[in-house]
Short mmCIF file of C-alpha atoms and ligand atoms in Angstrom, two decimals:
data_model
loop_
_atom_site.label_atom_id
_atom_site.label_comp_id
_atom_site.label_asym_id
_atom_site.label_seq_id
_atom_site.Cartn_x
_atom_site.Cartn_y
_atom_site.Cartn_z
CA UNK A 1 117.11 89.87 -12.94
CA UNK A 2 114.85 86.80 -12.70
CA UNK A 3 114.20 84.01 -10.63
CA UNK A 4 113.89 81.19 -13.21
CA UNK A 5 113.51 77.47 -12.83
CA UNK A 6 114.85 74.79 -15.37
CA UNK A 7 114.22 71.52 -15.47
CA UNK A 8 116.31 68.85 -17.70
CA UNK A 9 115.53 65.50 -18.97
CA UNK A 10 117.14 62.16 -19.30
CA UNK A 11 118.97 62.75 -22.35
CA UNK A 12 119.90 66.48 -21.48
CA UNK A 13 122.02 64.87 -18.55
CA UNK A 14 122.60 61.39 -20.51
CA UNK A 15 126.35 61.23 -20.05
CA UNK A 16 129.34 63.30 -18.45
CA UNK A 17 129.67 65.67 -21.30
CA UNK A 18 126.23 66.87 -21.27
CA UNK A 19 125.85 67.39 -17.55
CA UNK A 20 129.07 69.72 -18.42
CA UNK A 21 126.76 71.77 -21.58
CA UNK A 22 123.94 71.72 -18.47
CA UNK A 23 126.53 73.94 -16.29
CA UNK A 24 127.70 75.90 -19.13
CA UNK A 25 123.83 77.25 -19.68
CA UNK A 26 123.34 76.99 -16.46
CA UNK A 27 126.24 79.51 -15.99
CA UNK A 28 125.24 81.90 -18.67
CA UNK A 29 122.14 82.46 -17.37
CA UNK A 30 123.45 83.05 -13.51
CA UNK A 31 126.11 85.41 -14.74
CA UNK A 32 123.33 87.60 -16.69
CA UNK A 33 122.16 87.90 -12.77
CA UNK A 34 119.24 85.44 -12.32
CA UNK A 35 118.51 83.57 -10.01
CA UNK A 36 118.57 79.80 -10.96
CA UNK A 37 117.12 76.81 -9.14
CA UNK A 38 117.56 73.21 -11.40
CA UNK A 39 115.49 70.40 -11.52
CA UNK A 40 116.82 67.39 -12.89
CA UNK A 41 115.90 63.85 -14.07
CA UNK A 42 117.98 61.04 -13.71
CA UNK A 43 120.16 59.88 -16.95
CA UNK A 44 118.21 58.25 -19.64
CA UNK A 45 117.62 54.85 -19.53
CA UNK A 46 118.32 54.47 -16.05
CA UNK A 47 114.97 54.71 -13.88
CA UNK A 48 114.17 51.65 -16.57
CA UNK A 49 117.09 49.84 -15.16
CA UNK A 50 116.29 50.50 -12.15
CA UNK A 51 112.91 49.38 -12.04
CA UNK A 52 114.46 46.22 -14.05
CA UNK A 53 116.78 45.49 -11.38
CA UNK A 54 113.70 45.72 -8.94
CA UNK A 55 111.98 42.98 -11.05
CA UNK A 56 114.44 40.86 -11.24
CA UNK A 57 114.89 40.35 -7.18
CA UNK A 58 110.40 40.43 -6.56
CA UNK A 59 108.40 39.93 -9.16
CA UNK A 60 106.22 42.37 -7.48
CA UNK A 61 107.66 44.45 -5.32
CA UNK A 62 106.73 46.43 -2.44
CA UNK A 63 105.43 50.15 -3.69
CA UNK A 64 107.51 51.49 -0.64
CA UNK A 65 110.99 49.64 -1.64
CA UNK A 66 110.77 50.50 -5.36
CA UNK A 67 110.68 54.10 -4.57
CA UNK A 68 113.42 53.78 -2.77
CA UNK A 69 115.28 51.95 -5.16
CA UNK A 70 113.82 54.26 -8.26
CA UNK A 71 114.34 57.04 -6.83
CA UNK A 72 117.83 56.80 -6.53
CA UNK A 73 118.82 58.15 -10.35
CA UNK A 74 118.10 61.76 -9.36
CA UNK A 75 120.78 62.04 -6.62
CA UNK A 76 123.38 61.19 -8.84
CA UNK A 77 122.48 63.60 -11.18
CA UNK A 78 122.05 66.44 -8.95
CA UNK A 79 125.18 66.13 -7.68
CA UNK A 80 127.37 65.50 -10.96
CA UNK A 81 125.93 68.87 -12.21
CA UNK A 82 126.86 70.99 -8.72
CA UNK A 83 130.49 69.34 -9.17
CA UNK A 84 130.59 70.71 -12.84
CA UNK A 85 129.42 73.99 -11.54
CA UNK A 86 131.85 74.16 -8.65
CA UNK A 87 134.35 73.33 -11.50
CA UNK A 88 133.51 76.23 -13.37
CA UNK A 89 133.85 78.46 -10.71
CA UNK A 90 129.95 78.55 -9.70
CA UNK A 91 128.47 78.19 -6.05
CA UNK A 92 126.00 75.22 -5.92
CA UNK A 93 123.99 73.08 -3.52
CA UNK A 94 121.98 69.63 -4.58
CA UNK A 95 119.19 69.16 -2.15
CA UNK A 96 116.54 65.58 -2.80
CA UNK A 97 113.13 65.83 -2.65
CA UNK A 98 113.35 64.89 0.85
CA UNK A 99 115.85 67.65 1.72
CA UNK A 100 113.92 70.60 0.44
CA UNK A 101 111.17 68.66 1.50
CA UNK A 102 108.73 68.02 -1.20
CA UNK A 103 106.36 67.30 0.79
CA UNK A 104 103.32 64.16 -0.98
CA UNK A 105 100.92 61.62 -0.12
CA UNK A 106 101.96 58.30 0.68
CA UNK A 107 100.47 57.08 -2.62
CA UNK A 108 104.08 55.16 -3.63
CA UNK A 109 105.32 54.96 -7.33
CA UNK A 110 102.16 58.25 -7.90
CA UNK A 111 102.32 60.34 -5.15
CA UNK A 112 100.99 64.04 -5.21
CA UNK A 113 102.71 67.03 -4.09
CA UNK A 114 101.07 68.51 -1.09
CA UNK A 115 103.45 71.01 -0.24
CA UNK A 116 106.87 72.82 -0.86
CA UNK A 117 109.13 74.89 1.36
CA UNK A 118 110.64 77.20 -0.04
CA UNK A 119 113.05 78.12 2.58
CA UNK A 120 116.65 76.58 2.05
CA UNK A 121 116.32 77.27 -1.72
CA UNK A 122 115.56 80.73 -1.00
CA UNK A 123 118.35 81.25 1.37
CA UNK A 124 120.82 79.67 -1.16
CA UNK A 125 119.57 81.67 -3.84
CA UNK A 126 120.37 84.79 -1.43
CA UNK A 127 123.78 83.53 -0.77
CA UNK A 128 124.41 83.68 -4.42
CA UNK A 129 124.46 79.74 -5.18
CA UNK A 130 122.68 77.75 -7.92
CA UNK A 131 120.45 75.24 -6.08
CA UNK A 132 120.01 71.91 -8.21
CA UNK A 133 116.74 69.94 -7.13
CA UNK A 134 116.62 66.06 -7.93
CA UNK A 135 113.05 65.93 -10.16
CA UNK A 136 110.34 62.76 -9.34
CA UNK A 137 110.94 62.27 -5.65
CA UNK A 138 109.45 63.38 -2.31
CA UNK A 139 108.72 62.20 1.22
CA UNK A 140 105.57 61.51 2.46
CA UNK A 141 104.47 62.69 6.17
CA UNK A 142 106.43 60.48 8.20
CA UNK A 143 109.64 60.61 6.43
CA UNK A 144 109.33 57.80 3.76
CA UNK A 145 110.11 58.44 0.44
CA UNK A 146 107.74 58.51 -2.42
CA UNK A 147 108.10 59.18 -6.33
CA UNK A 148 105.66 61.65 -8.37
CA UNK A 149 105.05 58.54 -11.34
CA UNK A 150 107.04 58.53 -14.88
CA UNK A 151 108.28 62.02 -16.05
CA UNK A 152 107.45 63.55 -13.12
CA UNK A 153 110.60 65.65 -12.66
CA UNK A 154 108.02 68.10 -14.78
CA UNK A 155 106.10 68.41 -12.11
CA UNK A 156 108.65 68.76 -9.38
CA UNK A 157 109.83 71.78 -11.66
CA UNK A 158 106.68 73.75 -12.01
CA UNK A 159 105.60 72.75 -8.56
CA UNK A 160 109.01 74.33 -6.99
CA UNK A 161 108.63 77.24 -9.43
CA UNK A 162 104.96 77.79 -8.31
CA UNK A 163 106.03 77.53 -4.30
CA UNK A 164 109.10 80.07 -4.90
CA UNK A 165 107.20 82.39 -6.94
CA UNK A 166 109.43 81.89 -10.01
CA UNK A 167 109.17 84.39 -13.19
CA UNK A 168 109.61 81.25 -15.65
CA UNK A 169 109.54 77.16 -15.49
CA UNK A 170 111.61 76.15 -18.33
CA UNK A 171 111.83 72.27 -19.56
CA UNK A 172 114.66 71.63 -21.52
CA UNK A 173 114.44 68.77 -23.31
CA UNK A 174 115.59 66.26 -26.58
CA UNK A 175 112.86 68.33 -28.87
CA UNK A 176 112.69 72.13 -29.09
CA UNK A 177 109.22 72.62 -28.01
CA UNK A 178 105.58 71.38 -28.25
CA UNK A 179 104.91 69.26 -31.77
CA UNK A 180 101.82 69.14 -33.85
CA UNK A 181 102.31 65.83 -33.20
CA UNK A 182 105.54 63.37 -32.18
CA UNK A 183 108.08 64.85 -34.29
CA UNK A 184 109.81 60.96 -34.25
CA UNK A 185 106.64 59.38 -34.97
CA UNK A 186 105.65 62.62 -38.19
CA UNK A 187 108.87 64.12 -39.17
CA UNK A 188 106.32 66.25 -41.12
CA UNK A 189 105.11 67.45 -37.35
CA UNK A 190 105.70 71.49 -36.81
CA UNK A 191 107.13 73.22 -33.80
CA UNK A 192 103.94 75.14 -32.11
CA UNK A 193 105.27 78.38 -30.59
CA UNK A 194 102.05 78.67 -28.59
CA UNK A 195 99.76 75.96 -27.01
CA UNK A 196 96.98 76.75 -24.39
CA UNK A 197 97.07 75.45 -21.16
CA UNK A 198 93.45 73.44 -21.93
CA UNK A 199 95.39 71.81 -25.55
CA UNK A 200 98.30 71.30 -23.46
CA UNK A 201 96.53 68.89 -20.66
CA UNK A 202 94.27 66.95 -23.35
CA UNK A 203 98.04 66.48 -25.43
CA UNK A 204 99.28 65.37 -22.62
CA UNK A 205 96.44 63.07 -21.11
CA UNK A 206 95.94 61.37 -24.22
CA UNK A 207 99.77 60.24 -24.72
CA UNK A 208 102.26 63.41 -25.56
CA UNK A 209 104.95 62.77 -23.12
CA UNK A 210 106.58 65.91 -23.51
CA UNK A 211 104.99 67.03 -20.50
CA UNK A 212 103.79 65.26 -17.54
CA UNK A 213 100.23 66.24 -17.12
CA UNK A 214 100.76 67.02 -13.64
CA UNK A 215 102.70 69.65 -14.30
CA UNK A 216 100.52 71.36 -16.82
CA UNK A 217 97.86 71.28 -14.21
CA UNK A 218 100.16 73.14 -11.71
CA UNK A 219 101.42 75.46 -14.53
CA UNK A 220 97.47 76.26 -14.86
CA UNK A 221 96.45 76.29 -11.35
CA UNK A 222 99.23 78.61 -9.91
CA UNK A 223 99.85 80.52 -13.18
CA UNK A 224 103.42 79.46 -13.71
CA UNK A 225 104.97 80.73 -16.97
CA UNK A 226 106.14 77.31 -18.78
CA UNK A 227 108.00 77.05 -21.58
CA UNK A 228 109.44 73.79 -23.03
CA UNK A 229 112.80 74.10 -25.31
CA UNK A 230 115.69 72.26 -26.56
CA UNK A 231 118.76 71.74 -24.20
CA UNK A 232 120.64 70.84 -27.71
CA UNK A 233 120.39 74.57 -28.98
CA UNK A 234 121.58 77.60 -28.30
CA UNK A 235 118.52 80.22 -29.17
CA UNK A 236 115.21 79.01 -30.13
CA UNK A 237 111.97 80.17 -27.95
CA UNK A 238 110.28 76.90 -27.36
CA UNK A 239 106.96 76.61 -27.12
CA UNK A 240 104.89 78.95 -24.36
CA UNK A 241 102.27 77.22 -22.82
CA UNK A 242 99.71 79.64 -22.55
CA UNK A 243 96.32 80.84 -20.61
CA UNK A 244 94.40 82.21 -23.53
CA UNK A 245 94.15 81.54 -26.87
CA UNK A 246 95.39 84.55 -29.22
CA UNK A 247 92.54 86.04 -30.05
CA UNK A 248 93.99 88.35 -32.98
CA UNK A 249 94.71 84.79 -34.99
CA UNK A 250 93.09 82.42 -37.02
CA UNK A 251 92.48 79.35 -34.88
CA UNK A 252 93.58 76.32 -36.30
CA UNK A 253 90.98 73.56 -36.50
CA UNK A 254 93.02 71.17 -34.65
CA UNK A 255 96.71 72.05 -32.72
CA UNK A 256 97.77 68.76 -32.55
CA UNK A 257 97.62 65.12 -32.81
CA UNK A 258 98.38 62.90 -29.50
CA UNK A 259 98.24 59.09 -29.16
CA UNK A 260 98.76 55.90 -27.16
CA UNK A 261 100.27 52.58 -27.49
CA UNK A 262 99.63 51.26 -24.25
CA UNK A 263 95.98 50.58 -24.47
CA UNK A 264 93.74 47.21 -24.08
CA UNK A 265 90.33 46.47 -25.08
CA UNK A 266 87.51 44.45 -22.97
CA UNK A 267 84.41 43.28 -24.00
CA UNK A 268 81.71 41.70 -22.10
CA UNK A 269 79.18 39.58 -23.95
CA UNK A 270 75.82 38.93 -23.39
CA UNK A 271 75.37 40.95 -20.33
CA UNK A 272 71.63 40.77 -18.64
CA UNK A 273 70.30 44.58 -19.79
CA UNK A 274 68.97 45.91 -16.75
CA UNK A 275 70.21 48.73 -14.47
CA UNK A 276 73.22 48.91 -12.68
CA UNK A 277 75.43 46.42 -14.86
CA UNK A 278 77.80 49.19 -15.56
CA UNK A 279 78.25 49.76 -12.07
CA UNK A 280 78.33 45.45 -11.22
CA UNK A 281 81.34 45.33 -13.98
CA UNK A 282 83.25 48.38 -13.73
CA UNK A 283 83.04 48.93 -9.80
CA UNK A 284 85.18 45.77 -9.14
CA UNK A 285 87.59 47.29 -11.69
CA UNK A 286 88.17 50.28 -10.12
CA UNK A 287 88.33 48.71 -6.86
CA UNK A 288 91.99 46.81 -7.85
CA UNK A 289 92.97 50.56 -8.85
CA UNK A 290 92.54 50.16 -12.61
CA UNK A 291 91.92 53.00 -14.51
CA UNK A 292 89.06 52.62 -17.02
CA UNK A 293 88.95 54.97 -20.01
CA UNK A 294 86.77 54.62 -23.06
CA UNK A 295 83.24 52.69 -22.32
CA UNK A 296 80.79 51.51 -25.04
CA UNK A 297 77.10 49.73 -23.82
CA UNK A 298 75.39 48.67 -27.10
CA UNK A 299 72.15 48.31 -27.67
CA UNK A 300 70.26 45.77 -26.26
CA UNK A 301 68.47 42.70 -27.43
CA UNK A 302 66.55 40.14 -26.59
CA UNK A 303 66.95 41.08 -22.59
CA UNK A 304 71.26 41.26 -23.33
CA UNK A 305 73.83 43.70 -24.29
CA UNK A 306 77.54 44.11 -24.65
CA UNK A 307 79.49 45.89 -22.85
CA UNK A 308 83.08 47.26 -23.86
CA UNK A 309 85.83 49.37 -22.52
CA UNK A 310 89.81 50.28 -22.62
CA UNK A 311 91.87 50.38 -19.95
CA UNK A 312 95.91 50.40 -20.16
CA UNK A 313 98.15 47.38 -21.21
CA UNK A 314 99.83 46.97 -18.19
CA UNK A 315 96.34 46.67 -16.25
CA UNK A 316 94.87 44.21 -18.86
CA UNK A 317 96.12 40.79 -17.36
CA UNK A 318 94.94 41.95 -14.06
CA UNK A 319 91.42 43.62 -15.49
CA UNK A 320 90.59 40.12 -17.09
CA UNK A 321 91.29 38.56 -13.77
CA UNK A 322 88.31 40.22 -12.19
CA UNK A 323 86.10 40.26 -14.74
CA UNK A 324 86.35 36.34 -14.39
CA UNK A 325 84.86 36.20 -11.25
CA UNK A 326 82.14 38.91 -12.07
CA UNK A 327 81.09 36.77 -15.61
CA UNK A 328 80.01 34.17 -12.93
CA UNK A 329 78.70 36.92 -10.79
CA UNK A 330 76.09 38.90 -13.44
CA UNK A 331 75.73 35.63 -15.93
CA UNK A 332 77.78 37.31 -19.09
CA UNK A 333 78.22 34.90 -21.71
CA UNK A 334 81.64 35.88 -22.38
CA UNK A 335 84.15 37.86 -21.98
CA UNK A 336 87.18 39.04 -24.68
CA UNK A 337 89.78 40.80 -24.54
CA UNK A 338 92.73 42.52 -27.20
CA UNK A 339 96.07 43.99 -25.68
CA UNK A 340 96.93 45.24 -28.82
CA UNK A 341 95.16 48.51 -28.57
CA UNK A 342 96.03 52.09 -29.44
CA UNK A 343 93.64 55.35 -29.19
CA UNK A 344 94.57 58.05 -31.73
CA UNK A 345 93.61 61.52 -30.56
CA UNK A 346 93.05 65.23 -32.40
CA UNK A 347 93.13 67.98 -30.35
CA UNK A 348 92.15 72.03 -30.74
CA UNK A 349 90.29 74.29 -29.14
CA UNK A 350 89.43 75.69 -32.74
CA UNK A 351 86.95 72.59 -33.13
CA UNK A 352 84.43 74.43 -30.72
CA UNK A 353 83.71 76.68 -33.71
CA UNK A 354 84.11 74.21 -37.01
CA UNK A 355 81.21 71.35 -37.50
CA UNK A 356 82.50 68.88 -39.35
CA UNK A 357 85.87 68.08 -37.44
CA UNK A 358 85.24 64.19 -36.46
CA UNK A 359 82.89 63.27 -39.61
CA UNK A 360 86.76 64.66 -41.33
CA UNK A 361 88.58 62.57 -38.56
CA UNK A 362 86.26 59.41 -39.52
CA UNK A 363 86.59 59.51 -43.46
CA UNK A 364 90.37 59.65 -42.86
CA UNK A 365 90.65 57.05 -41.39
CA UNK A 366 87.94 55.07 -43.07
CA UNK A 367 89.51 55.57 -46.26
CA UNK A 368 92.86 53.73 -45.29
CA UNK A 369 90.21 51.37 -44.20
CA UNK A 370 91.05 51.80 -40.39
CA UNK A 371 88.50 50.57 -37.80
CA UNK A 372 87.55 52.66 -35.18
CA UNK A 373 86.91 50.11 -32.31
CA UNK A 374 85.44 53.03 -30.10
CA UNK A 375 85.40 56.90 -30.23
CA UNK A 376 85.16 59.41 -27.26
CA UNK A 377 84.77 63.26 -27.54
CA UNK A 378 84.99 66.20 -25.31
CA UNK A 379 84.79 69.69 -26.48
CA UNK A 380 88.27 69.86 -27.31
CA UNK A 381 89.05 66.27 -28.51
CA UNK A 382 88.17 63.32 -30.31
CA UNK A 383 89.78 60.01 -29.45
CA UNK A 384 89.62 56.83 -31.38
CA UNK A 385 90.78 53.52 -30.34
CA UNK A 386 92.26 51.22 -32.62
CA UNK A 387 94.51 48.29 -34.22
CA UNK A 388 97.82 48.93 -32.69
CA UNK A 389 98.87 48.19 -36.21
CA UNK A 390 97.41 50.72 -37.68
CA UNK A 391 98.45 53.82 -35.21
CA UNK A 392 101.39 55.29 -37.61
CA UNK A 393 99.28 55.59 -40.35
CA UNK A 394 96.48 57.10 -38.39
CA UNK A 395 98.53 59.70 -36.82
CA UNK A 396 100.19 60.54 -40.19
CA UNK A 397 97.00 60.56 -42.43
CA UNK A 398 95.32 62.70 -39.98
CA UNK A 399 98.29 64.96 -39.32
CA UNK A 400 97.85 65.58 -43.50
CA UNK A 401 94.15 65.97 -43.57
CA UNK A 402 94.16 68.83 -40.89
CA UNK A 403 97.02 70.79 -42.48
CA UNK A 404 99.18 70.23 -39.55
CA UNK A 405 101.76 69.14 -42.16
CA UNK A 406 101.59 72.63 -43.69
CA UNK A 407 103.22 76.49 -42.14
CA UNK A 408 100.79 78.58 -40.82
CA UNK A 409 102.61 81.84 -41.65
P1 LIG B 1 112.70 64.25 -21.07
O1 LIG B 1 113.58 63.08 -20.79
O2 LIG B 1 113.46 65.48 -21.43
O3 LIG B 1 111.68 64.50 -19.99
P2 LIG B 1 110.68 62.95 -22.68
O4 LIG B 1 111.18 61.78 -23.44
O5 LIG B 1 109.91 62.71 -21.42
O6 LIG B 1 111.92 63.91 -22.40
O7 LIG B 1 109.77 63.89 -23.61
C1 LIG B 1 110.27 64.37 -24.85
C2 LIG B 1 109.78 63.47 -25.96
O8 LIG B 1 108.36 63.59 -26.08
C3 LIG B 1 110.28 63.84 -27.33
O9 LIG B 1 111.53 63.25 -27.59
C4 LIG B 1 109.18 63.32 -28.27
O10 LIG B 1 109.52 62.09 -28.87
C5 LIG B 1 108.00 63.09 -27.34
N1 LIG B 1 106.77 63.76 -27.80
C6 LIG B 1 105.55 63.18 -27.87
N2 LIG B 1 104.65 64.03 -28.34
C7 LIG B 1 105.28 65.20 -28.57
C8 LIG B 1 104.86 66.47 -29.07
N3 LIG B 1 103.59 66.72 -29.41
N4 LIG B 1 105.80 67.45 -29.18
C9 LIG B 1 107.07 67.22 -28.82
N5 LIG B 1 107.53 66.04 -28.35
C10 LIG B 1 106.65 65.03 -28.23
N1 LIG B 2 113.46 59.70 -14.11
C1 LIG B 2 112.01 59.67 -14.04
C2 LIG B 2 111.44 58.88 -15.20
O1 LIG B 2 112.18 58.37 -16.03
C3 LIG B 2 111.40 61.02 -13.96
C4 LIG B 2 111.60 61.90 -15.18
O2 LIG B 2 112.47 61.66 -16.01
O3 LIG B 2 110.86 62.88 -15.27
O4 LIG B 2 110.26 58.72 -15.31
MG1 LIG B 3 109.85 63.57 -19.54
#
């Protein structure tokens, strides 16, 4: 007998029917004796609509409002599934994040878990009842309530599993486990049975959404077994996220390919070269909260440089804004910008070992004559940013040129 958590997506509890398939598994596994706690998200498409609906009233709405209003998907969906349970003869309690109290910052729309108690799940569990969790939501200290950013019902899963001490997190979801790369973007892409915990948080930094990179940093922190699978198949193992890499097998070069629409570019021209212009553009920046990613600082001449860097779409109108009043501020020449942006991303622990993996990565992509606006590495990854236009191809001629496309065994 185990105590296992399972968390379902959007599409797993899209419509009626499939909230009904969630109680069926749901059942199978609580009548083999375990112990089951559910997390769920809301139905697909609707925390969009929701935060449409928002829009539509402010144009900018409050942080503390919208989480009210967005985080209103989950309760449904908790409570449809403990009505199909009850229906099929199974004892179950829906509790919000406020109600098992999830317990976050105040940081609306982002907020962080702080803590998790345990107790009313526990004493369900006792009692012999399934205890369904609505995913994304929490309250803050003083009662308001605050949601953990998109596909954060991930987190809420391994977070609750970590706090009860579960044997397994499991994330059901529309794919049956961790890709090489998107299987709807590469239908070449191959299932990865394993994935370490390191691979798993660049993947899911740079762009795989399969997993909210939250919860792959609780999975790793608290040692919570995770597992992502399909909630549209019967068997199938998923894909185990794990601590170590298998030592007994051949690393592959790269384990997968991750990437990102959402990205803008910035450049600063003619920017006096002397210390602390980094700091005089950038600081600003992060000041209005805007996340800055990839940074270039060419060479300079004649007593200028340029300065570049990427942050994500959404920020770009408000990015530019600043940077208007610091061109004035420093005496920049100019300043351009291009929201059409992508960063294309290989990722494998194996490339610690193998020289050669970005000069590979670069002729790739040079030879479908793809630009590489700007390039970051750690030493696990290699991100490029380029031509939105261009980001299918990338991922797909790079998915070939690593043998991702290929079976390993
Ligand atoms: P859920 O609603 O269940 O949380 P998501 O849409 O958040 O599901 O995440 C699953 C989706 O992630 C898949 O449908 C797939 O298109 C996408 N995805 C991106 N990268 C990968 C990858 N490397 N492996 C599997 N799925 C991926
Ligand atoms: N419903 C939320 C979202 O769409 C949380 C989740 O699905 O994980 O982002
Ligand atoms: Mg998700």
């Amino acid at each position: 007998m185990a105590l296992i958590v399972q968390k379902y997506g959007g599409t797993s509890v899209g419509n009626p029917e499939r909230i009904k398939n969630v109680a069926k598994r749901v059942a199978k596994f609580h009548a083999q004796g375990h112990k089951m706690v559910i997390v769920l998200s809301a139905m697909s498409g609707e925390t969009n609509r929701l935060i449409a609906l928002a829009k539509e009233v402010s144009a900018n709405p409050s942080p503390r409002e919208l989480d009210v209003v967005i985080s209103t998907g989950e309760q449904v969906t908790i409570g449809l599934l403990c009505m199909a349970l009850e229906e099929i003869g199974i004892k179950a309690r829906s509790y919000t994040g406020g109600q098992v109290r999830i317990l976050t910052d105040s940081s609306f729309t982002k907020a962080r878990i702080l803590d998790i108690d345990g107790d009313n799940i526990r004493c369900d569990l006792d009692a012999g009842a399934v205890v369904v969790v609505a995913g994304f939501q929490g309250v803050d200290e003083v009662g308001n309530i605050t949601t953990l950013g998109r596909g954060g019902s991930d987190t809420t899963g391994v977070a609750l599993a970590a706090a009860i001490q579960a044997d397994e997190c499991q994330i059901y979801t529309d794919v049956d486990g961790v890709y090489t790369t998107d299987p709807r973007v590469v239908p070449e892409a191959r299932k990865l049975d394993t994935i370490t915990f390191e691979e798993m948080l660049e993947m899911a930094s740079l762009g795989s959404k399969v997993l909210q990179i939250r919860s792959v940093e609780f999975a790793g922190k608290y040692k919570v077994k995770l597992r992502v699978l399909s909630s549209f198949q019967e068997e199938g193992e998923g894909t185990l996220i794990t601590v170590e890499e298998d030592k007994n097998m051949e690393q592959p070069i790269i384990s997968g390919i991750a990437f990102n629409r959402d990205e803008a570019k910035i450049t600063v021209l003619g920017v006096p070269d002397k210390p602390g212009i980094a700091y005089q553009i950038l600081g600003p920046v992060a000041d209005a909260n805007v996340d800055v990613d990839m940074i270039i600082q060419n060479v300079g001449h004649d007593g200028t440089t340029d300065f570049s860097f990427t942050v994500n779409r959404p920020d770009y109108d408000k990015a530019m804004k600043i940077l208007e009043g610091v061109q004035t501020h420093i005496g920049a020449r100019e300043i351009k910008g291009d929201r059409t942006m992508a960063k294309v991303s290989i990722v494998g622990v194996g490339m610690r070992s193998h020289p050669g993996v970005a000069s590979r990565m670069f002729r790739t992509l040079a030879e479908e004559g793809i630009n590489l606006q700007m390039i970051s590495t750690s030493e696990i990854k290699i991100s490029v940013a380029i031509d939105e236009k261009y980001l299918e191809l990338a991922v797909r001629v790079l998915h070939r040129a690593f043998g991702l496309d290929q079976a390993t065994s």
